[in-house]
mmCIF file of C-alpha atoms and ligand atoms in Angstrom:
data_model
loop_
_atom_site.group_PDB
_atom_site.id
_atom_site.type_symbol
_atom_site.label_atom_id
_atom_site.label_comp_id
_atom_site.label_asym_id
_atom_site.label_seq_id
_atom_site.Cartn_x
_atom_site.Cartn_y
_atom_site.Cartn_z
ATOM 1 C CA UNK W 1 -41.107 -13.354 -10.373
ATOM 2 C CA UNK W 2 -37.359 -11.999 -10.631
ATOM 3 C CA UNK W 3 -35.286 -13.294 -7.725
ATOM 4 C CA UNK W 4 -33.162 -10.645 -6.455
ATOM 5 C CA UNK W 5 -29.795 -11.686 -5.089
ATOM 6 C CA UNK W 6 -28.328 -9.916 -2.384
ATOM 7 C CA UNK W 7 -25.071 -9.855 -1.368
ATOM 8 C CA UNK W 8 -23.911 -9.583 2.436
ATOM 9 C CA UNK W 9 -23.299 -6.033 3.074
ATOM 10 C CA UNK W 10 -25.058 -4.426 6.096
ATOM 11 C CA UNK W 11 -27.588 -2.679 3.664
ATOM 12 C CA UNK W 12 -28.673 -5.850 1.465
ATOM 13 C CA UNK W 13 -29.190 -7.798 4.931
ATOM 14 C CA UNK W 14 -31.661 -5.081 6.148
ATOM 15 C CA UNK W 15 -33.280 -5.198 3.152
ATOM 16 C CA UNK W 16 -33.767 -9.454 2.957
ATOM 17 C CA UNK W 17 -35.393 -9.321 6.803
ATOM 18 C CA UNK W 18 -37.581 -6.302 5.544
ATOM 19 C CA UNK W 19 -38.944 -9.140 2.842
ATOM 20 C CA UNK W 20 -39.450 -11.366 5.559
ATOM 21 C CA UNK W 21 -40.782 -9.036 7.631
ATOM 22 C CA UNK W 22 -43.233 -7.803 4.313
ATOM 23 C CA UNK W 23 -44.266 -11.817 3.992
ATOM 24 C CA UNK W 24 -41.651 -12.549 1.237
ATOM 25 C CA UNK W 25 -39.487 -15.991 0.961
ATOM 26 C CA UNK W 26 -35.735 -15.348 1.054
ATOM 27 C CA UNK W 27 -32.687 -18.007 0.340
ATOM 28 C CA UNK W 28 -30.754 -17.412 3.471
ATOM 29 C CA UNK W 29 -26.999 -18.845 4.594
ATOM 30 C CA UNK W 30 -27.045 -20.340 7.802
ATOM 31 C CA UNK W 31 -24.087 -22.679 9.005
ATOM 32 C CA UNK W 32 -25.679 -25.882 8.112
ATOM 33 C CA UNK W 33 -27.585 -25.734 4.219
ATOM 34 C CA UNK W 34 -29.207 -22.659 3.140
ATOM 35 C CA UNK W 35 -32.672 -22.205 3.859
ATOM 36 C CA UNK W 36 -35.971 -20.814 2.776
ATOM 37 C CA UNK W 37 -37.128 -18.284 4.977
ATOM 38 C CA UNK W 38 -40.120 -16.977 5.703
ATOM 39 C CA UNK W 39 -42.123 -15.279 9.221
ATOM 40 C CA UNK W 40 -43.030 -18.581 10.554
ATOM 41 C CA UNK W 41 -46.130 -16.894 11.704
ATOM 42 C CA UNK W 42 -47.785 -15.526 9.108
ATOM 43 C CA UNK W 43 -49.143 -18.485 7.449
ATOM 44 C CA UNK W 44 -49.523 -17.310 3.824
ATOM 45 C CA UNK W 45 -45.675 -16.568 3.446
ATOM 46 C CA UNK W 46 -45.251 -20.413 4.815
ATOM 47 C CA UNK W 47 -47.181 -21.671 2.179
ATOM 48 C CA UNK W 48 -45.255 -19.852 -0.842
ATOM 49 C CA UNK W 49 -42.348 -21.750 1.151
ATOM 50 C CA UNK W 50 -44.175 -25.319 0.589
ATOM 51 C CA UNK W 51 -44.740 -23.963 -3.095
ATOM 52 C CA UNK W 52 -41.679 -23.489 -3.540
ATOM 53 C CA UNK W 53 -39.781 -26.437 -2.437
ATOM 54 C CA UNK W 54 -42.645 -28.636 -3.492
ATOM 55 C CA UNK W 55 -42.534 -30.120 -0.013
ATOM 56 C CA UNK W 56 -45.431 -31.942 1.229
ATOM 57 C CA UNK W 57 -48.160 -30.170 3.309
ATOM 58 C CA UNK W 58 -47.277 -32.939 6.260
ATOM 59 C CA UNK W 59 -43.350 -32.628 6.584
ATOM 60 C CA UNK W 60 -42.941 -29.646 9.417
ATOM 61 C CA UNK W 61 -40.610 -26.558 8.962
ATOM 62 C CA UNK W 62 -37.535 -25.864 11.167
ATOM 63 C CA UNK W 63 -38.585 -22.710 13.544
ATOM 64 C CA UNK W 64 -35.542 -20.533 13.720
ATOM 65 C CA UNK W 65 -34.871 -17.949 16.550
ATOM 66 C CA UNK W 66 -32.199 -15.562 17.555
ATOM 67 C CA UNK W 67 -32.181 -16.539 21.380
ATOM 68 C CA UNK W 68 -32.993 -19.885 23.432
ATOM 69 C CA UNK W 69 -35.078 -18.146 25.249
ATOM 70 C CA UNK W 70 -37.695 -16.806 22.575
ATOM 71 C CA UNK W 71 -38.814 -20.765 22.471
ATOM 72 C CA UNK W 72 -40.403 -19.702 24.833
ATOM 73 C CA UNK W 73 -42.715 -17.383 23.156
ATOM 74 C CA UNK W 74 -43.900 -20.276 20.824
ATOM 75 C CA UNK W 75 -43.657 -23.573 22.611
ATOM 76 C CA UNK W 76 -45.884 -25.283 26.015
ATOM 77 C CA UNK W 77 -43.601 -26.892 27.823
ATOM 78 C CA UNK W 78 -39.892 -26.866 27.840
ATOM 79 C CA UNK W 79 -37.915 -29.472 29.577
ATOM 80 C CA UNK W 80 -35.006 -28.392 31.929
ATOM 81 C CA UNK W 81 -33.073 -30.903 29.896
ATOM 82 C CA UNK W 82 -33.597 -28.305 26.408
ATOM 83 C CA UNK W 83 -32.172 -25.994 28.336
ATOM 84 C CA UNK W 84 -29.089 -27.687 29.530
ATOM 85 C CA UNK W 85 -28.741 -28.818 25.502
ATOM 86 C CA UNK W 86 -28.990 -25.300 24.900
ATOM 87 C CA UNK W 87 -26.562 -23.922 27.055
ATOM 88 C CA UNK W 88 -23.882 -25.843 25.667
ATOM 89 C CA UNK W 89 -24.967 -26.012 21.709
ATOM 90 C CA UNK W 90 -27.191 -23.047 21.044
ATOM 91 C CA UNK W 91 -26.462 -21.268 18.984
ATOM 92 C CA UNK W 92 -25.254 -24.205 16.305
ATOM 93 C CA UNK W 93 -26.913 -27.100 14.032
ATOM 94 C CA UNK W 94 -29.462 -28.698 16.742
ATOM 95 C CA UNK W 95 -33.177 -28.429 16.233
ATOM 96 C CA UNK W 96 -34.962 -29.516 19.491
ATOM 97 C CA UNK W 97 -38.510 -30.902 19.006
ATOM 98 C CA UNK W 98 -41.325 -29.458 21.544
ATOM 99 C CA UNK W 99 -44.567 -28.852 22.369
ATOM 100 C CA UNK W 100 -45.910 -25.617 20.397
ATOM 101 C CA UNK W 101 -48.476 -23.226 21.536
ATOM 102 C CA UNK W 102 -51.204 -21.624 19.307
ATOM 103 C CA UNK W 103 -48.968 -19.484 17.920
ATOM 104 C CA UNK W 104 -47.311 -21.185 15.804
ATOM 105 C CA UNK W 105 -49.808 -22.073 12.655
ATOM 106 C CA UNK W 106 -50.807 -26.022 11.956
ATOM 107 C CA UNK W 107 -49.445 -24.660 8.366
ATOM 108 C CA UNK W 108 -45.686 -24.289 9.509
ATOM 109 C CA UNK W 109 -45.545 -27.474 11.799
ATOM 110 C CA UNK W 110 -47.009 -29.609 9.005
ATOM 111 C CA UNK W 111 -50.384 -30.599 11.244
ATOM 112 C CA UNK W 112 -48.403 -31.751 13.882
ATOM 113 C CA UNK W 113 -48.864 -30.248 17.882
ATOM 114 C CA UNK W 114 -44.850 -30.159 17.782
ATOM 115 C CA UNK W 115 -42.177 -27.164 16.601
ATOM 116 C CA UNK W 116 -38.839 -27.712 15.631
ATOM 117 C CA UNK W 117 -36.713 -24.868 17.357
ATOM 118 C CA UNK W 118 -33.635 -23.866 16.111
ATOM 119 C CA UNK W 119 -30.745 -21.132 17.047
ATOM 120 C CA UNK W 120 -28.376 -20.831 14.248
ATOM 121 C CA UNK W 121 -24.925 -19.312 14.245
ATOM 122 C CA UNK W 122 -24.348 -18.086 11.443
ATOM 123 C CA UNK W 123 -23.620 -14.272 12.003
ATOM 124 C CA UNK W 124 -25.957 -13.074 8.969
ATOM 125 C CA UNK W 125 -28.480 -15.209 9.785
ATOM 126 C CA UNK W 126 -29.048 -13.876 12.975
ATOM 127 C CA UNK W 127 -28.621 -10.428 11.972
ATOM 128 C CA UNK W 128 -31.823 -11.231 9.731
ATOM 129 C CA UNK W 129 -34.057 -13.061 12.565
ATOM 130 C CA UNK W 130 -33.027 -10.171 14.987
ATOM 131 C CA UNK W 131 -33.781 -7.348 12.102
ATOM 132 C CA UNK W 132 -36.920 -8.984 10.753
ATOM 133 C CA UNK W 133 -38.273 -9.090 13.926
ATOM 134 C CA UNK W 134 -39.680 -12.630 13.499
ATOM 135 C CA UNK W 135 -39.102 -16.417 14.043
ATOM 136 C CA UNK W 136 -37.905 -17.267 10.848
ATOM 137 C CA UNK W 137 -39.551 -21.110 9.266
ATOM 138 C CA UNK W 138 -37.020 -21.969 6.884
ATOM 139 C CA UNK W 139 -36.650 -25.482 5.162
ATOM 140 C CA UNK W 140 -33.206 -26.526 3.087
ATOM 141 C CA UNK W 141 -33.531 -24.077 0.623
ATOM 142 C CA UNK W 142 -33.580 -27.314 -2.586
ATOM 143 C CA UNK W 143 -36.772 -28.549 -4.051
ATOM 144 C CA UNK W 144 -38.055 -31.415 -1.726
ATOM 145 C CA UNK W 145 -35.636 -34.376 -2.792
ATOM 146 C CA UNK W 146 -32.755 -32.655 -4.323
ATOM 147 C CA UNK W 147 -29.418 -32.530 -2.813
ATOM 148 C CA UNK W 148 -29.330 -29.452 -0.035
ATOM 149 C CA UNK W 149 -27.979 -25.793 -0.757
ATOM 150 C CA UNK W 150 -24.864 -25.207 0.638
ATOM 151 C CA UNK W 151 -23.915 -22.102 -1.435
ATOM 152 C CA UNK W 152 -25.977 -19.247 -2.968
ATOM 153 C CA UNK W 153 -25.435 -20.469 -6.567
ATOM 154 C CA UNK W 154 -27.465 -24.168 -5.374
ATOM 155 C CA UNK W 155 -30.502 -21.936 -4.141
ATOM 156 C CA UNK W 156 -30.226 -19.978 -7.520
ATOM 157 C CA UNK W 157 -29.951 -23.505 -9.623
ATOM 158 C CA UNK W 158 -33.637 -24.373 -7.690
ATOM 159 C CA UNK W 159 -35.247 -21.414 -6.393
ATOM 160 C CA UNK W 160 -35.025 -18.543 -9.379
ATOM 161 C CA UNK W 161 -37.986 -17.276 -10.290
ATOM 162 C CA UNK W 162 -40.274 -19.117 -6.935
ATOM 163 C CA UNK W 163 -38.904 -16.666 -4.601
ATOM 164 C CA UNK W 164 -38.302 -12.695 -3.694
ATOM 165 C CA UNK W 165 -34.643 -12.898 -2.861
ATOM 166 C CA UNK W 166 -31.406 -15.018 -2.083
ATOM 167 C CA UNK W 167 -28.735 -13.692 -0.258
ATOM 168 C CA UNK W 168 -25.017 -14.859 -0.757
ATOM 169 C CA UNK W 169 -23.715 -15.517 2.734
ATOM 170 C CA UNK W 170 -20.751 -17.732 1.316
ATOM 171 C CA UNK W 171 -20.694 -21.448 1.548
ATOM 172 C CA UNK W 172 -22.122 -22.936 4.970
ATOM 173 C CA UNK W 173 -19.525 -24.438 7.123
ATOM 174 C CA UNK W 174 -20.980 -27.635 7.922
ATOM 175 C CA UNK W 175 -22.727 -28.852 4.666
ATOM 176 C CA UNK W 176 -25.741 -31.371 6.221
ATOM 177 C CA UNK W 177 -28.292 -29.760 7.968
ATOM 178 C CA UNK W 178 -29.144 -29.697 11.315
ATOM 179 C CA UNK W 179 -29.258 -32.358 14.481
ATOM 180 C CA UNK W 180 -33.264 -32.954 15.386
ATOM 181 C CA UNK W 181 -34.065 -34.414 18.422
ATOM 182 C CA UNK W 182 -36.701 -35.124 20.313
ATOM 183 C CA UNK W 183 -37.478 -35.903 24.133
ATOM 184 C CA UNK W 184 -37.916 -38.918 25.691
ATOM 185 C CA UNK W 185 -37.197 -38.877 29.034
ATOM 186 C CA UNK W 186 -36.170 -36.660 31.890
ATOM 187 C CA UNK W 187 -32.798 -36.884 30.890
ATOM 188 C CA UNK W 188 -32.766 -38.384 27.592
ATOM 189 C CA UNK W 189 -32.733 -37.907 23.855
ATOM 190 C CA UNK W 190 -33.587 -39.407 20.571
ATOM 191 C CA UNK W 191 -31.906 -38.302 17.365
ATOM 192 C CA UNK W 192 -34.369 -38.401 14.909
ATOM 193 C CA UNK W 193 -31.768 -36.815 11.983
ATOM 194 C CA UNK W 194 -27.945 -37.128 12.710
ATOM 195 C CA UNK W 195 -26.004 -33.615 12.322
ATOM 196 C CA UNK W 196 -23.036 -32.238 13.262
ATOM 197 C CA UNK W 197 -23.907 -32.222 16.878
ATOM 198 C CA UNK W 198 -23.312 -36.024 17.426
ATOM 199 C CA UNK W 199 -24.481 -38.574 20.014
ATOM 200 C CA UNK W 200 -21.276 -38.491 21.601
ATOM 201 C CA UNK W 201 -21.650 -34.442 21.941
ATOM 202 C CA UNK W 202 -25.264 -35.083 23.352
ATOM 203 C CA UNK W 203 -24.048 -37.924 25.729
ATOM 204 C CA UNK W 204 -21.850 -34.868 27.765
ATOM 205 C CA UNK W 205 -25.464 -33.305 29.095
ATOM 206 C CA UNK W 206 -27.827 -36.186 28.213
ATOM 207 C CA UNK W 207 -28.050 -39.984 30.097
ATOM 208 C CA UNK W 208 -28.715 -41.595 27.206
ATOM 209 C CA UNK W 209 -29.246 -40.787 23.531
ATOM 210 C CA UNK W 210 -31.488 -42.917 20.969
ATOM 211 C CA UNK W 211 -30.667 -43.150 17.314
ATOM 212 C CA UNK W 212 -34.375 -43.642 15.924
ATOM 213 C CA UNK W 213 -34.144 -46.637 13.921
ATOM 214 C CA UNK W 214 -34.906 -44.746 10.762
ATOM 215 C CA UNK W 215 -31.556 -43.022 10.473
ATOM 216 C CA UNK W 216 -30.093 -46.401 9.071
ATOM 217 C CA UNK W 217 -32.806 -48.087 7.837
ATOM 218 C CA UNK W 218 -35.910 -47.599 5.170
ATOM 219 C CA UNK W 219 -39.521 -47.327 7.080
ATOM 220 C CA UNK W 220 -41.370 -50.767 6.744
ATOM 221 C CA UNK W 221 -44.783 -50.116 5.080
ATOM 222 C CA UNK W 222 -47.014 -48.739 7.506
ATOM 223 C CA UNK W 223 -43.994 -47.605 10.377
ATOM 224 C CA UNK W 224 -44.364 -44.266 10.991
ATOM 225 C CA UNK W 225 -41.631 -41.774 11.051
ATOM 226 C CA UNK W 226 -40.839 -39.919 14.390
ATOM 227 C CA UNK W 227 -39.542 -37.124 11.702
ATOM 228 C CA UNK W 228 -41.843 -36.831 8.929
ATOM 229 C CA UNK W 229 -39.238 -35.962 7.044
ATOM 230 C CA UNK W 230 -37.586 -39.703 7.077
ATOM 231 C CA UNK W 231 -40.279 -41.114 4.898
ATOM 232 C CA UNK W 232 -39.465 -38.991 1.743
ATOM 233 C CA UNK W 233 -36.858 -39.765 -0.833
ATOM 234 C CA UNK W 234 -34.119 -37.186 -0.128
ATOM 235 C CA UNK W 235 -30.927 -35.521 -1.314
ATOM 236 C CA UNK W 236 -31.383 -37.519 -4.397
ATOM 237 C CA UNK W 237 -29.648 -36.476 -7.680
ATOM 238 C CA UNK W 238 -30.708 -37.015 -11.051
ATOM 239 C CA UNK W 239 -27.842 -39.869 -11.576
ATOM 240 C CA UNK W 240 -28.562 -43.409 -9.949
ATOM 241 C CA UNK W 241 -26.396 -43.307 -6.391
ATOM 242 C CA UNK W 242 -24.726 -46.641 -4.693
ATOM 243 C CA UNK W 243 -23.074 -46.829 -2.132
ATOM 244 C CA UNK W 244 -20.347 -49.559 -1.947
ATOM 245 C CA UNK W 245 -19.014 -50.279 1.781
ATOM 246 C CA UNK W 246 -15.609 -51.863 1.770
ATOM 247 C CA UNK W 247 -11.945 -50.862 2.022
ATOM 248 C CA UNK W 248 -10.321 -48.714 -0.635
ATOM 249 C CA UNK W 249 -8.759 -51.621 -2.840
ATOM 250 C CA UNK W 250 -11.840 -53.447 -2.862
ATOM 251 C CA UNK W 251 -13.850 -50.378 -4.151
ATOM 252 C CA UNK W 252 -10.904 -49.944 -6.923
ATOM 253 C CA UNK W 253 -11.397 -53.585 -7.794
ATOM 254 C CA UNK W 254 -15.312 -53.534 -7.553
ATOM 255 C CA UNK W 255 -15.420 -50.511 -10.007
ATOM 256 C CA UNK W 256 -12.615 -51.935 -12.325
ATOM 257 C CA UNK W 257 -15.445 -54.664 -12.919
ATOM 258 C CA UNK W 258 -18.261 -51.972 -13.423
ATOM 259 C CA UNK W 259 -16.793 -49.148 -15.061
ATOM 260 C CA UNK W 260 -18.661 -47.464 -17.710
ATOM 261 C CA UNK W 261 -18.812 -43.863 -19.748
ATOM 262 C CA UNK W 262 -21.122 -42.119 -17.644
ATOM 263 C CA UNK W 263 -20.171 -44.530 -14.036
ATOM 264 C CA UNK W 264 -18.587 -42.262 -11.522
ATOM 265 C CA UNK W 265 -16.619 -42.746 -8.357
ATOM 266 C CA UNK W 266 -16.971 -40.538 -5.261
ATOM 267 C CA UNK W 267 -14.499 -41.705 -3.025
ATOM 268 C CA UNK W 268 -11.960 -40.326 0.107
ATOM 269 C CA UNK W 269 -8.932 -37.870 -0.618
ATOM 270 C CA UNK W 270 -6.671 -41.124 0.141
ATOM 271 C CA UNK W 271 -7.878 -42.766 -2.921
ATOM 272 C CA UNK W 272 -7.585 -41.125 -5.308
ATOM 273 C CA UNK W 273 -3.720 -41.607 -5.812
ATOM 274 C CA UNK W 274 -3.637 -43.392 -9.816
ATOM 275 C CA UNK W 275 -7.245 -43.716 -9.740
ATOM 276 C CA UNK W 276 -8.003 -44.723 -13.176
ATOM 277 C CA UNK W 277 -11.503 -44.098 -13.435
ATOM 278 C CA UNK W 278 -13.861 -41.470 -13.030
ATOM 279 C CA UNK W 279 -14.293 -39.871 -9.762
ATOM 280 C CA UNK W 280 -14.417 -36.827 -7.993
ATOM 281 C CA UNK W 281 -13.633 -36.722 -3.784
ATOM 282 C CA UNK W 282 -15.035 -36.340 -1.184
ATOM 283 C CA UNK W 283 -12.655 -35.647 1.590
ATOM 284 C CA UNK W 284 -11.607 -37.383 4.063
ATOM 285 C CA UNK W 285 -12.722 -37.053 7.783
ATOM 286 C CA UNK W 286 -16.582 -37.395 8.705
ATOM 287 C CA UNK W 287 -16.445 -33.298 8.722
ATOM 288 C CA UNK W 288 -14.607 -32.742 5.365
ATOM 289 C CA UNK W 289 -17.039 -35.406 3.961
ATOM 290 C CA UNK W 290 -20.140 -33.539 5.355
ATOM 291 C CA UNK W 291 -18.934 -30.300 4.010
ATOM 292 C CA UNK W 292 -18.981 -31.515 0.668
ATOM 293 C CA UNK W 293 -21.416 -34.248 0.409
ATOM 294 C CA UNK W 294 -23.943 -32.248 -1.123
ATOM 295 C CA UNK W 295 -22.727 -30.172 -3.400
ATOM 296 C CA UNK W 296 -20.403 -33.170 -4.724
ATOM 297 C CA UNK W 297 -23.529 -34.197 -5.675
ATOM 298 C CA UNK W 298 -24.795 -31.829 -7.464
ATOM 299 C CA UNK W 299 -21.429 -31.911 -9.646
ATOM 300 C CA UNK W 300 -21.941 -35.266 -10.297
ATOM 301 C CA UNK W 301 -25.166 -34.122 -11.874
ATOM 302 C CA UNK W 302 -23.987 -31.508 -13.858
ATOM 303 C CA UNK W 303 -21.028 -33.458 -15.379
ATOM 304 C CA UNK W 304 -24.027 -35.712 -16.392
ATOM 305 C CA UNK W 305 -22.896 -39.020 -14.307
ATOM 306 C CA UNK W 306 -25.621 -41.894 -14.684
ATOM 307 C CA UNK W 307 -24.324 -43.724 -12.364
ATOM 308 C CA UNK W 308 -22.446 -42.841 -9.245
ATOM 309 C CA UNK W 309 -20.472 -45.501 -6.578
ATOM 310 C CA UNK W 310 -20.297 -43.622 -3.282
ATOM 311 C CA UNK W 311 -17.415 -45.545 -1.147
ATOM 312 C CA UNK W 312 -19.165 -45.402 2.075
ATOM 313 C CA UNK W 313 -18.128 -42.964 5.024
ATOM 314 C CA UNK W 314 -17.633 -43.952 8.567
ATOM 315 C CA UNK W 315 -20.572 -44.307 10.653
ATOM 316 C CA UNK W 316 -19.297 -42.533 13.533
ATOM 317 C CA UNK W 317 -19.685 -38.648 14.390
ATOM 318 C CA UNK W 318 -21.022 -36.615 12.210
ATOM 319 C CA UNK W 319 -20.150 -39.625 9.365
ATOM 320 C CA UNK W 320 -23.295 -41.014 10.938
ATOM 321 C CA UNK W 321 -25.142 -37.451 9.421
ATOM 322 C CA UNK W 322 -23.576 -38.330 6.206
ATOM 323 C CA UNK W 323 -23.934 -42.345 5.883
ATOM 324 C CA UNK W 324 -27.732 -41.106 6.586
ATOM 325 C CA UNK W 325 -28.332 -39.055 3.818
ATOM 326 C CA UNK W 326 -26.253 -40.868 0.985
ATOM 327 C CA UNK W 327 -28.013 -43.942 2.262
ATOM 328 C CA UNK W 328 -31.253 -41.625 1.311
ATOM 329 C CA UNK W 329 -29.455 -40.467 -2.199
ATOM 330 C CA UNK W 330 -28.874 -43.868 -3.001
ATOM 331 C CA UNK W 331 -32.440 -45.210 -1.970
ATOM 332 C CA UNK W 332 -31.568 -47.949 0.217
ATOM 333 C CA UNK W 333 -29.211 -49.238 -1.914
ATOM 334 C CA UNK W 334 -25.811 -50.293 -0.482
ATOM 335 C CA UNK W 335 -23.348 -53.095 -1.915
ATOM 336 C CA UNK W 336 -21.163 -54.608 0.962
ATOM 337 C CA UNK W 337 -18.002 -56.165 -0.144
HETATM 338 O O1 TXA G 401 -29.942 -27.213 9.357
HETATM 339 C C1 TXA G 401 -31.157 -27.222 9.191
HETATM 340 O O2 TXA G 401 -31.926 -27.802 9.978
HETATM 341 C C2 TXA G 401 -31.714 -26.493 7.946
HETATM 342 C C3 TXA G 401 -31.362 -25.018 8.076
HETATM 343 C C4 TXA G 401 -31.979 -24.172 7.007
HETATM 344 O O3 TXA G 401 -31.703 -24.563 9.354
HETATM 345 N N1 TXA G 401 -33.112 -26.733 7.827
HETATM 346 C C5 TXA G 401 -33.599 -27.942 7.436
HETATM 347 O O4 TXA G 401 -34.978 -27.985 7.309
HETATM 348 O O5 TXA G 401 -32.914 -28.885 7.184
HETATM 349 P P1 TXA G 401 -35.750 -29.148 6.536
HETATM 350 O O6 TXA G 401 -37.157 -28.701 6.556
HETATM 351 O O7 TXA G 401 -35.131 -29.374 5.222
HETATM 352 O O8 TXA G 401 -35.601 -30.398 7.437
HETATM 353 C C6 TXA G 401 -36.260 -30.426 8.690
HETATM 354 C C7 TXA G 401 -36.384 -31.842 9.171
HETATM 355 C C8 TXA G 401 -37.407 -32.621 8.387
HETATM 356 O O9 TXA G 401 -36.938 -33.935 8.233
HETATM 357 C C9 TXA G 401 -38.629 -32.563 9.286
HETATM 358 O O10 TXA G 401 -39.461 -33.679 9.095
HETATM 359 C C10 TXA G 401 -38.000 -32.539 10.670
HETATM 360 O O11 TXA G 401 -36.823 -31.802 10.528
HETATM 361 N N2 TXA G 401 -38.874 -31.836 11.620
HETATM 362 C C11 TXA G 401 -39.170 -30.525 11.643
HETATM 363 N N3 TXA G 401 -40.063 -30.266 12.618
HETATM 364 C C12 TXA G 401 -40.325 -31.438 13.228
HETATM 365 C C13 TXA G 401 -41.194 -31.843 14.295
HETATM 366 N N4 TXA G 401 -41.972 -30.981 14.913
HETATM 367 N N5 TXA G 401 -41.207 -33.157 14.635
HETATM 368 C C14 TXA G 401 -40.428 -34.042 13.997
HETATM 369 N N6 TXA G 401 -39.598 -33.738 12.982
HETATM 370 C C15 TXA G 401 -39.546 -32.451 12.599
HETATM 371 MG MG1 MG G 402 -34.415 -30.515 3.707
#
């Protein structure tokens, strides 16, 4: 299959949600990652998406939508609380978790009797949900356990040849993918993957918010994940990724004692100053650091590091989004100095 890419004039964006629309996958910017979009209700396009990520059957797809309201169309029950959540963040990076109804395929929402519904901002995006005429499934446009898309070029590296189309909506603002949560109470929520809407954000509408324990940690054999997606390896490149939490001298000192040819550094803007070694940066505030995150990692690959020292980000705002998925590059494993 040749993968057409389209560019972001008025004409090429008709012409990805007519693929949609047709039952074609599409790479598609949003303001997160770029994802792989299909018409979440036609279940044969969904499974060329699973093909093409090589994502397993049981790890649900995002449902994306043009409107809060059209949940509606595709979900049970909606607590007055989603609403509230989506007054103030939809459109923008939260997926709330709800009951679906039978229209939404068993296919799309990986067996489970939950959808994932999502309003993204990102102009062109919408433009395509609203012109395809369809709720729009669409994964991280990588294949399963490779560092998220946050450019057209990333979804060319993985996708050329799988799918119909990509479409070059420039590089996505925020860089890690969206907040899920899920419902617990009345008036509370449970983050089951950090994103750039944080816990604090959620604590303006919500009375309390629950980080599920498998943001931080690995799943104990036999734990199941609230978000199926927390028991895969994830965001992985090919080099072997530590992370190193300590202050910025100590990470100098600890890789002056582990340097090698092919050992790189990813550290913070501030330092860099006389860094001797290699490295490449990552920013410098939780935001700047999620905007790069994953395609610094791709870099890393392509400049053929073996082994790469993260210095860890802050836990707190959307550093918690990042900490959680370099904790997932790295496989659990963290140094503390
Ligand atoms: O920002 C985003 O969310 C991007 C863009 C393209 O919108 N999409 C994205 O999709 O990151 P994906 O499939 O790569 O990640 C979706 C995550 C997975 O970890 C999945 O397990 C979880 O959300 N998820 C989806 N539906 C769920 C559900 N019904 N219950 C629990 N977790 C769900
Ligand atoms: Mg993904």
């Amino acid at each position: 299959m040749k993968t057409i890419l389209f560019s972001d004039s008025a004409e090429d964006i008709s012409s990805a949600a007519e693929l949609i629309k047709k039952g074609e996958v599409v790479g598609i910017p949003t303001e997160t990652v770029y994802g792989l979009g299909a018409n979440a209700l036609d279940e044969k396009a969904v499974r060329v998406v699973f093909a093409a990520k090589g994502r397993p059957a049981d790890n649900p797809l995002i449902v994306h939508v043009a409107d809060f309201s059209q949940a509606e169309n595709y979900t049970s029950y909606i607590p007055s609380l989603a609403y509230k959540l989506a007054d103030k963040f939809c459109p923008g990076p939260l997926t709330m978790v709800l009951q679906k109804n039978d229209k939404i395929p068993m296919v799309t929402s990986g067996g489970l009797d939950t959808v994932g519904i999502r309003v993204p901002s990102h102009a062109i995006m919408h433009k395509i949900i609203v012109e395809s005429g369809c709720p729009i499934a669409a994964p991280s446009a990588n294949i399963s356990g490779l560092p998220s898309p946050t450019c057209a070029v990333h979804v060319m590296e993985d996708m050329n040849g799988r799918i119909a189309a990509v479409l070059d909506g420039g590089t996505s603002e925020f860089g890690v993918e969206s907040t899920v949560i899920s419902f617990e109470t009345e008036d509370s929520v449970r983050i089951l993957r950090p994103g750039a809407i944080t816990k604090e954000m959620l604590l303006e509408i919500c009375h309390e918010v629950i980080i599920d324990p498998s943001i931080l940690k690995e799943l104990e054999d036999g734990q199941e994940a609230a978000s199926p997606g927390m028991k895969y390896k994830h965001y992985s490149p090919k080099a072997n990724v530590i992370m190193v939490e300590s202050s910025s001298a100590d990470f100098r000192r600890f890789i002056s004692e582990n340097d090698g040819e092919k050992v790189y550094s990813l550290i913070y803007n501030s330092d860099e100053k006389d860094f001797p070694y290699n490295y490449m940066t990552y920013g410098e505030t939780p935001l700047e650091q999620a905007h790069w995150i994953f395609q610094r990692l791709r870099e890393l690959d392509s400049v053929g590091a073996e082994t790469v020292y993260v210095r860890a980000p802050i836990k707190e705002g959307v550093g918690l989004a990042v900490y959680n998925r370099l904790i997932r590059a790295a496989g659990f494993e963290v140094i503390r100095i």
